[in-house]
Amino acid sequence: MTQEYIISLKNLCKSYNTKENLTVEALKDINLDVKENDFICIVGPSGCGKSTMLRIIAGLETATEGKIIYEGRELQKPTKDIGMVFQDYSLLPWRTVLDNIALGLEFKGVSKNKRLDIASRYLELIDMTRFGKAYPYELSGGMQQRVAIARALANDPHVLLMDEPFGALDAHTRILLQKELLRIWERNKKTIMFVTHSVDESVYLADKVIVMSRNPGEIKEIINIDMERPRDRGDIKYATMTSKILKMLEVS
């Protein structure tokens, strides 16, 4: 790819009209450049438009103003090159784990043997090979989220958007899946944009943390996390970075 950035957001704005005919600004003048293979985390107060930003990039919502440049061209409709993982796992309860992972490939018309072969590889990637014939209700929340991530990766997107994927998990499972996600990312080198309410999670995962202000959501600061992985939560540099972002959010 010859472009310097895989995604650029240019003056992105999003407004809603309420039933009382009031205009609410969710996002205002968002300008952001994302390099290929970057791991970007987005933090900010509730209601600042973090999830809305991802949904616009994914093509699930439209911007009021501005544009999205993807690989040098304006993005005007959803593309298979951009996948999304939601907080709720959205697995089909009547399909096995393997068939859930293969779902997107089925929609794309991939033959059964090929899509099951691809799904099996991603099942191995998330270390759940022995659960291929299980159903979602037989899995823990953390395991279901692994399957949701594998399903998104099986479509081989260039960019993976993740909207608070670990928000509903207990602290221990969340930490395990953070490590698992980094392992998968380092092997696959996707570009990831990850929304989270957890400052600790953002510092642990990201190359860059985007700090947003209260609505209308604006980018307050872009912080480079200049620490080698795996990161030590007991490191003074880690604690200093976490404290810096928390203080910014207190006055946002």
mmCIF file with all atom_site columns, N, CA and C in Angstrom, residues 25-80:
data_model
loop_
_atom_site.group_PDB
_atom_site.id
_atom_site.type_symbol
_atom_site.label_atom_id
_atom_site.label_alt_id
_atom_site.label_comp_id
_atom_site.label_asym_id
_atom_site.label_entity_id
_atom_site.label_seq_id
_atom_site.pdbx_PDB_ins_code
_atom_site.Cartn_x
_atom_site.Cartn_y
_atom_site.Cartn_z
_atom_site.occupancy
_atom_site.B_iso_or_equiv
_atom_site.pdbx_formal_charge
_atom_site.auth_seq_id
_atom_site.auth_comp_id
_atom_site.auth_asym_id
_atom_site.auth_atom_id
_atom_site.pdbx_PDB_model_num
ATOM 1   N N  . GLU A 1 25 ? -25.331 17.265 19.105 1.00 0.00 ? 25 GLU A N  1
ATOM 2   C CA . GLU A 1 25 ? -24.078 16.954 18.426 1.00 0.00 ? 25 GLU A CA 1
ATOM 3   C C  . GLU A 1 25 ? -23.392 15.793 19.134 1.00 0.00 ? 25 GLU A C  1
ATOM 4   N N  . ALA A 1 26 ? -23.211 14.693 18.430 1.00 0.00 ? 26 ALA A N  1
ATOM 5   C CA . ALA A 1 26 ? -22.507 13.541 18.996 1.00 0.00 ? 26 ALA A CA 1
ATOM 6   C C  . ALA A 1 26 ? -21.010 13.635 18.736 1.00 0.00 ? 26 ALA A C  1
ATOM 7   N N  . LEU A 1 27 ? -20.645 14.068 17.525 1.00 0.00 ? 27 LEU A N  1
ATOM 8   C CA . LEU A 1 27 ? -19.239 14.218 17.145 1.00 0.00 ? 27 LEU A CA 1
ATOM 9   C C  . LEU A 1 27 ? -19.044 15.556 16.448 1.00 0.00 ? 27 LEU A C  1
ATOM 10  N N  . LYS A 1 28 ? -17.899 16.174 16.709 1.00 0.00 ? 28 LYS A N  1
ATOM 11  C CA . LYS A 1 28 ? -17.634 17.482 16.119 1.00 0.00 ? 28 LYS A CA 1
ATOM 12  C C  . LYS A 1 28 ? -16.193 17.554 15.623 1.00 0.00 ? 28 LYS A C  1
ATOM 13  N N  . ASP A 1 29 ? -16.034 17.793 14.332 1.00 0.00 ? 29 ASP A N  1
ATOM 14  C CA . ASP A 1 29 ? -14.723 18.049 13.713 1.00 0.00 ? 29 ASP A CA 1
ATOM 15  C C  . ASP A 1 29 ? -13.676 17.008 14.121 1.00 0.00 ? 29 ASP A C  1
ATOM 16  N N  . ILE A 1 30 ? -13.994 15.751 13.872 1.00 0.00 ? 30 ILE A N  1
ATOM 17  C CA . ILE A 1 30 ? -13.041 14.685 14.169 1.00 0.00 ? 30 ILE A CA 1
ATOM 18  C C  . ILE A 1 30 ? -12.064 14.541 13.011 1.00 0.00 ? 30 ILE A C  1
ATOM 19  N N  . ASN A 1 31 ? -10.787 14.739 13.317 1.00 0.00 ? 31 ASN A N  1
ATOM 20  C CA . ASN A 1 31 ? -9.719  14.546 12.336 1.00 0.00 ? 31 ASN A CA 1
ATOM 21  C C  . ASN A 1 31 ? -8.717  13.556 12.930 1.00 0.00 ? 31 ASN A C  1
ATOM 22  N N  . LEU A 1 32 ? -8.548  12.451 12.234 1.00 0.00 ? 32 LEU A N  1
ATOM 23  C CA . LEU A 1 32 ? -7.704  11.385 12.773 1.00 0.00 ? 32 LEU A CA 1
ATOM 24  C C  . LEU A 1 32 ? -7.091  10.584 11.630 1.00 0.00 ? 32 LEU A C  1
ATOM 25  N N  . ASP A 1 33 ? -5.784  10.323 11.731 1.00 0.00 ? 33 ASP A N  1
ATOM 26  C CA . ASP A 1 33 ? -5.085  9.498  10.751 1.00 0.00 ? 33 ASP A CA 1
ATOM 27  C C  . ASP A 1 33 ? -4.601  8.221  11.438 1.00 0.00 ? 33 ASP A C  1
ATOM 28  N N  . VAL A 1 34 ? -4.885  7.087  10.817 1.00 0.00 ? 34 VAL A N  1
ATOM 29  C CA . VAL A 1 34 ? -4.525  5.786  11.381 1.00 0.00 ? 34 VAL A CA 1
ATOM 30  C C  . VAL A 1 34 ? -3.613  5.060  10.406 1.00 0.00 ? 34 VAL A C  1
ATOM 31  N N  . LYS A 1 35 ? -2.425  4.674  10.863 1.00 0.00 ? 35 LYS A N  1
ATOM 32  C CA . LYS A 1 35 ? -1.487  3.939  10.024 1.00 0.00 ? 35 LYS A CA 1
ATOM 33  C C  . LYS A 1 35 ? -1.828  2.454  10.006 1.00 0.00 ? 35 LYS A C  1
ATOM 34  N N  . GLU A 1 36 ? -1.418  1.798  8.945  1.00 0.00 ? 36 GLU A N  1
ATOM 35  C CA . GLU A 1 36 ? -1.643  0.363  8.840  1.00 0.00 ? 36 GLU A CA 1
ATOM 36  C C  . GLU A 1 36 ? -0.930  -0.358 9.984  1.00 0.00 ? 36 GLU A C  1
ATOM 37  N N  . ASN A 1 37 ? -1.623  -1.338 10.567 1.00 0.00 ? 37 ASN A N  1
ATOM 38  C CA . ASN A 1 37 ? -1.142  -2.170 11.677 1.00 0.00 ? 37 ASN A CA 1
ATOM 39  C C  . ASN A 1 37 ? -1.125  -1.448 13.020 1.00 0.00 ? 37 ASN A C  1
ATOM 40  N N  . ASP A 1 38 ? -1.597  -0.217 13.076 1.00 0.00 ? 38 ASP A N  1
ATOM 41  C CA . ASP A 1 38 ? -1.716  0.478  14.358 1.00 0.00 ? 38 ASP A CA 1
ATOM 42  C C  . ASP A 1 38 ? -2.757  -0.196 15.244 1.00 0.00 ? 38 ASP A C  1
ATOM 43  N N  . PHE A 1 39 ? -2.515  -0.144 16.538 1.00 0.00 ? 39 PHE A N  1
ATOM 44  C CA . PHE A 1 39 ? -3.522  -0.532 17.524 1.00 0.00 ? 39 PHE A CA 1
ATOM 45  C C  . PHE A 1 39 ? -3.925  0.756  18.242 1.00 0.00 ? 39 PHE A C  1
ATOM 46  N N  . ILE A 1 40 ? -5.135  1.235  17.942 1.00 0.00 ? 40 ILE A N  1
ATOM 47  C CA . ILE A 1 40 ? -5.624  2.505  18.468 1.00 0.00 ? 40 ILE A CA 1
ATOM 48  C C  . ILE A 1 40 ? -6.721  2.233  19.494 1.00 0.00 ? 40 ILE A C  1
ATOM 49  N N  . CYS A 1 41 ? -6.608  2.824  20.674 1.00 0.00 ? 41 CYS A N  1
ATOM 50  C CA . CYS A 1 41 ? -7.695  2.768  21.650 1.00 0.00 ? 41 CYS A CA 1
ATOM 51  C C  . CYS A 1 41 ? -8.332  4.146  21.780 1.00 0.00 ? 41 CYS A C  1
ATOM 52  N N  . ILE A 1 42 ? -9.643  4.166  21.957 1.00 0.00 ? 42 ILE A N  1
ATOM 53  C CA . ILE A 1 42 ? -10.395 5.413  22.071 1.00 0.00 ? 42 ILE A CA 1
ATOM 54  C C  . ILE A 1 42 ? -11.091 5.426  23.420 1.00 0.00 ? 42 ILE A C  1
ATOM 55  N N  . VAL A 1 43 ? -10.793 6.440  24.236 1.00 0.00 ? 43 VAL A N  1
ATOM 56  C CA . VAL A 1 43 ? -11.401 6.565  25.557 1.00 0.00 ? 43 VAL A CA 1
ATOM 57  C C  . VAL A 1 43 ? -12.090 7.920  25.669 1.00 0.00 ? 43 VAL A C  1
ATOM 58  N N  . GLY A 1 44 ? -13.040 7.999  26.569 1.00 0.00 ? 44 GLY A N  1
ATOM 59  C CA . GLY A 1 44 ? -13.750 9.254  26.783 1.00 0.00 ? 44 GLY A CA 1
ATOM 60  C C  . GLY A 1 44 ? -14.982 9.028  27.628 1.00 0.00 ? 44 GLY A C  1
ATOM 61  N N  . PRO A 1 45 ? -15.619 10.105 28.095 1.00 0.00 ? 45 PRO A N  1
ATOM 62  C CA . PRO A 1 45 ? -16.818 9.981  28.928 1.00 0.00 ? 45 PRO A CA 1
ATOM 63  C C  . PRO A 1 45 ? -17.957 9.302  28.165 1.00 0.00 ? 45 PRO A C  1
ATOM 64  N N  . SER A 1 46 ? -18.899 8.739  28.896 1.00 0.00 ? 46 SER A N  1
ATOM 65  C CA . SER A 1 46 ? -20.081 8.158  28.268 1.00 0.00 ? 46 SER A CA 1
ATOM 66  C C  . SER A 1 46 ? -20.807 9.229  27.449 1.00 0.00 ? 46 SER A C  1
ATOM 67  N N  . GLY A 1 47 ? -21.234 8.837  26.258 1.00 0.00 ? 47 GLY A N  1
ATOM 68  C CA . GLY A 1 47 ? -21.978 9.761  25.415 1.00 0.00 ? 47 GLY A CA 1
ATOM 69  C C  . GLY A 1 47 ? -21.131 10.687 24.573 1.00 0.00 ? 47 GLY A C  1
ATOM 70  N N  . CYS A 1 48 ? -19.802 10.452 24.535 1.00 0.00 ? 48 CYS A N  1
ATOM 71  C CA . CYS A 1 48 ? -18.937 11.368 23.771 1.00 0.00 ? 48 CYS A CA 1
ATOM 72  C C  . CYS A 1 48 ? -18.808 10.955 22.305 1.00 0.00 ? 48 CYS A C  1
ATOM 73  N N  . GLY A 1 49 ? -19.465 9.877  21.902 1.00 0.00 ? 49 GLY A N  1
ATOM 74  C CA . GLY A 1 49 ? -19.470 9.519  20.490 1.00 0.00 ? 49 GLY A CA 1
ATOM 75  C C  . GLY A 1 49 ? -18.444 8.488  20.066 1.00 0.00 ? 49 GLY A C  1
ATOM 76  N N  . LYS A 1 50 ? -17.827 7.799  21.031 1.00 0.00 ? 50 LYS A N  1
ATOM 77  C CA . LYS A 1 50 ? -16.801 6.804  20.691 1.00 0.00 ? 50 LYS A CA 1
ATOM 78  C C  . LYS A 1 50 ? -17.372 5.703  19.793 1.00 0.00 ? 50 LYS A C  1
ATOM 79  N N  . SER A 1 51 ? -18.474 5.114  20.253 1.00 0.00 ? 51 SER A N  1
ATOM 80  C CA . SER A 1 51 ? -19.084 4.023  19.481 1.00 0.00 ? 51 SER A CA 1
ATOM 81  C C  . SER A 1 51 ? -19.659 4.537  18.168 1.00 0.00 ? 51 SER A C  1
ATOM 82  N N  . THR A 1 52 ? -20.209 5.744  18.193 1.00 0.00 ? 52 THR A N  1
ATOM 83  C CA . THR A 1 52 ? -20.752 6.339  16.968 1.00 0.00 ? 52 THR A CA 1
ATOM 84  C C  . THR A 1 52 ? -19.666 6.467  15.910 1.00 0.00 ? 52 THR A C  1
ATOM 85  N N  . MET A 1 53 ? -18.482 6.861  16.325 1.00 0.00 ? 53 MET A N  1
ATOM 86  C CA . MET A 1 53 ? -17.368 6.988  15.391 1.00 0.00 ? 53 MET A CA 1
ATOM 87  C C  . MET A 1 53 ? -17.083 5.652  14.708 1.00 0.00 ? 53 MET A C  1
ATOM 88  N N  . LEU A 1 54 ? -17.026 4.572  15.491 1.00 0.00 ? 54 LEU A N  1
ATOM 89  C CA . LEU A 1 54 ? -16.767 3.258  14.904 1.00 0.00 ? 54 LEU A CA 1
ATOM 90  C C  . LEU A 1 54 ? -17.883 2.852  13.945 1.00 0.00 ? 54 LEU A C  1
ATOM 91  N N  . ARG A 1 55 ? -19.129 3.124  14.341 1.00 0.00 ? 55 ARG A N  1
ATOM 92  C CA . ARG A 1 55 ? -20.265 2.734  13.513 1.00 0.00 ? 55 ARG A CA 1
ATOM 93  C C  . ARG A 1 55 ? -20.273 3.489  12.179 1.00 0.00 ? 55 ARG A C  1
ATOM 94  N N  . ILE A 1 56 ? -19.824 4.726  12.199 1.00 0.00 ? 56 ILE A N  1
ATOM 95  C CA . ILE A 1 56 ? -19.725 5.487  10.946 1.00 0.00 ? 56 ILE A CA 1
ATOM 96  C C  . ILE A 1 56 ? -18.638 4.894  10.053 1.00 0.00 ? 56 ILE A C  1
ATOM 97  N N  . ILE A 1 57 ? -17.488 4.553  10.640 1.00 0.00 ? 57 ILE A N  1
ATOM 98  C CA . ILE A 1 57 ? -16.405 3.948  9.857  1.00 0.00 ? 57 ILE A CA 1
ATOM 99  C C  . ILE A 1 57 ? -16.858 2.615  9.255  1.00 0.00 ? 57 ILE A C  1
ATOM 100 N N  . ALA A 1 58 ? -17.637 1.859  10.048 1.00 0.00 ? 58 ALA A N  1
ATOM 101 C CA . ALA A 1 58 ? -18.114 0.551  9.583  1.00 0.00 ? 58 ALA A CA 1
ATOM 102 C C  . ALA A 1 58 ? -19.226 0.669  8.545  1.00 0.00 ? 58 ALA A C  1
ATOM 103 N N  . GLY A 1 59 ? -19.795 1.866  8.399  1.00 0.00 ? 59 GLY A N  1
ATOM 104 C CA . GLY A 1 59 ? -20.890 2.048  7.462  1.00 0.00 ? 59 GLY A CA 1
ATOM 105 C C  . GLY A 1 59 ? -22.251 1.734  8.048  1.00 0.00 ? 59 GLY A C  1
ATOM 106 N N  . LEU A 1 60 ? -22.333 1.598  9.371  1.00 0.00 ? 60 LEU A N  1
ATOM 107 C CA . LEU A 1 60 ? -23.600 1.309  10.034 1.00 0.00 ? 60 LEU A CA 1
ATOM 108 C C  . LEU A 1 60 ? -24.387 2.587  10.322 1.00 0.00 ? 60 LEU A C  1
ATOM 109 N N  . GLU A 1 61 ? -23.702 3.722  10.317 1.00 0.00 ? 61 GLU A N  1
ATOM 110 C CA . GLU A 1 61 ? -24.341 5.033  10.432 1.00 0.00 ? 61 GLU A CA 1
ATOM 111 C C  . GLU A 1 61 ? -23.684 5.966  9.424  1.00 0.00 ? 61 GLU A C  1
ATOM 112 N N  . THR A 1 62 ? -24.367 7.052  9.112  1.00 0.00 ? 62 THR A N  1
ATOM 113 C CA . THR A 1 62 ? -23.793 8.039  8.195  1.00 0.00 ? 62 THR A CA 1
ATOM 114 C C  . THR A 1 62 ? -23.402 9.296  8.957  1.00 0.00 ? 62 THR A C  1
ATOM 115 N N  . ALA A 1 63 ? -22.332 9.928  8.525  1.00 0.00 ? 63 ALA A N  1
ATOM 116 C CA . ALA A 1 63 ? -21.892 11.180 9.128  1.00 0.00 ? 63 ALA A CA 1
ATOM 117 C C  . ALA A 1 63 ? -22.776 12.326 8.647  1.00 0.00 ? 63 ALA A C  1
ATOM 118 N N  . THR A 1 64 ? -22.947 13.339 9.485  1.00 0.00 ? 64 THR A N  1
ATOM 119 C CA . THR A 1 64 ? -23.671 14.545 9.083  1.00 0.00 ? 64 THR A CA 1
ATOM 120 C C  . THR A 1 64 ? -22.799 15.401 8.177  1.00 0.00 ? 64 THR A C  1
ATOM 121 N N  . GLU A 1 65 ? -21.515 15.458 8.508  1.00 0.00 ? 65 GLU A N  1
ATOM 122 C CA . GLU A 1 65 ? -20.538 16.190 7.694  1.00 0.00 ? 65 GLU A CA 1
ATOM 123 C C  . GLU A 1 65 ? -19.222 15.428 7.719  1.00 0.00 ? 65 GLU A C  1
ATOM 124 N N  . GLY A 1 66 ? -18.336 15.805 6.787  1.00 0.00 ? 66 GLY A N  1
ATOM 125 C CA . GLY A 1 66 ? -17.010 15.212 6.752  1.00 0.00 ? 66 GLY A CA 1
ATOM 126 C C  . GLY A 1 66 ? -16.966 13.932 5.941  1.00 0.00 ? 66 GLY A C  1
ATOM 127 N N  . LYS A 1 67 ? -15.795 13.313 5.922  1.00 0.00 ? 67 LYS A N  1
ATOM 128 C CA . LYS A 1 67 ? -15.642 12.095 5.127  1.00 0.00 ? 67 LYS A CA 1
ATOM 129 C C  . LYS A 1 67 ? -14.594 11.175 5.743  1.00 0.00 ? 67 LYS A C  1
ATOM 130 N N  . ILE A 1 68 ? -14.642 9.927  5.282  1.00 0.00 ? 68 ILE A N  1
ATOM 131 C CA . ILE A 1 68 ? -13.693 8.900  5.686  1.00 0.00 ? 68 ILE A CA 1
ATOM 132 C C  . ILE A 1 68 ? -12.896 8.490  4.460  1.00 0.00 ? 68 ILE A C  1
ATOM 133 N N  . ILE A 1 69 ? -11.582 8.574  4.558  1.00 0.00 ? 69 ILE A N  1
ATOM 134 C CA . ILE A 1 69 ? -10.705 8.137  3.482  1.00 0.00 ? 69 ILE A CA 1
ATOM 135 C C  . ILE A 1 69 ? -10.122 6.789  3.874  1.00 0.00 ? 69 ILE A C  1
ATOM 136 N N  . TYR A 1 70 ? -10.371 5.784  3.053  1.00 0.00 ? 70 TYR A N  1
ATOM 137 C CA . TYR A 1 70 ? -9.837  4.444  3.304  1.00 0.00 ? 70 TYR A CA 1
ATOM 138 C C  . TYR A 1 70 ? -8.939  4.042  2.142  1.00 0.00 ? 70 TYR A C  1
ATOM 139 N N  . GLU A 1 71 ? -7.674  3.778  2.457  1.00 0.00 ? 71 GLU A N  1
ATOM 140 C CA . GLU A 1 71 ? -6.679  3.415  1.438  1.00 0.00 ? 71 GLU A CA 1
ATOM 141 C C  . GLU A 1 71 ? -6.692  4.393  0.256  1.00 0.00 ? 71 GLU A C  1
ATOM 142 N N  . GLY A 1 72 ? -6.798  5.674  0.576  1.00 0.00 ? 72 GLY A N  1
ATOM 143 C CA . GLY A 1 72 ? -6.665  6.712  -0.439 1.00 0.00 ? 72 GLY A CA 1
ATOM 144 C C  . GLY A 1 72 ? -7.933  7.092  -1.170 1.00 0.00 ? 72 GLY A C  1
ATOM 145 N N  . ARG A 1 73 ? -9.045  6.439  -0.855 1.00 0.00 ? 73 ARG A N  1
ATOM 146 C CA . ARG A 1 73 ? -10.299 6.785  -1.536 1.00 0.00 ? 73 ARG A CA 1
ATOM 147 C C  . ARG A 1 73 ? -11.389 7.018  -0.497 1.00 0.00 ? 73 ARG A C  1
ATOM 148 N N  . GLU A 1 74 ? -12.363 7.847  -0.870 1.00 0.00 ? 74 GLU A N  1
ATOM 149 C CA . GLU A 1 74 ? -13.439 8.144  0.061  1.00 0.00 ? 74 GLU A CA 1
ATOM 150 C C  . GLU A 1 74 ? -14.340 6.927  0.234  1.00 0.00 ? 74 GLU A C  1
ATOM 151 N N  . LEU A 1 75 ? -14.627 6.606  1.473  1.00 0.00 ? 75 LEU A N  1
ATOM 152 C CA . LEU A 1 75 ? -15.471 5.455  1.792  1.00 0.00 ? 75 LEU A CA 1
ATOM 153 C C  . LEU A 1 75 ? -16.917 5.926  1.860  1.00 0.00 ? 75 LEU A C  1
ATOM 154 N N  . GLN A 1 76 ? -17.761 5.358  1.021  1.00 0.00 ? 76 GLN A N  1
ATOM 155 C CA . GLN A 1 76 ? -19.150 5.802  0.941  1.00 0.00 ? 76 GLN A CA 1
ATOM 156 C C  . GLN A 1 76 ? -20.156 4.699  1.234  1.00 0.00 ? 76 GLN A C  1
ATOM 157 N N  . LYS A 1 77 ? -19.669 3.481  1.448  1.00 0.00 ? 77 LYS A N  1
ATOM 158 C CA . LYS A 1 77 ? -20.561 2.376  1.781  1.00 0.00 ? 77 LYS A CA 1
ATOM 159 C C  . LYS A 1 77 ? -19.750 1.329  2.546  1.00 0.00 ? 77 LYS A C  1
ATOM 160 N N  . PRO A 1 78 ? -20.417 0.408  3.235  1.00 0.00 ? 78 PRO A N  1
ATOM 161 C CA . PRO A 1 78 ? -19.685 -0.626 3.975  1.00 0.00 ? 78 PRO A CA 1
ATOM 162 C C  . PRO A 1 78 ? -18.780 -1.433 3.048  1.00 0.00 ? 78 PRO A C  1
ATOM 163 N N  . THR A 1 79 ? -17.668 -1.901 3.594  1.00 0.00 ? 79 THR A N  1
ATOM 164 C CA . THR A 1 79 ? -16.727 -2.709 2.836  1.00 0.00 ? 79 THR A CA 1
ATOM 165 C C  . THR A 1 79 ? -16.323 -3.930 3.648  1.00 0.00 ? 79 THR A C  1
ATOM 166 N N  . LYS A 1 80 ? -16.088 -5.034 2.966  1.00 0.00 ? 80 LYS A N  1
ATOM 167 C CA . LYS A 1 80 ? -15.661 -6.269 3.630  1.00 0.00 ? 80 LYS A CA 1
ATOM 168 C C  . LYS A 1 80 ? -14.270 -6.116 4.241  1.00 0.00 ? 80 LYS A C  1
#
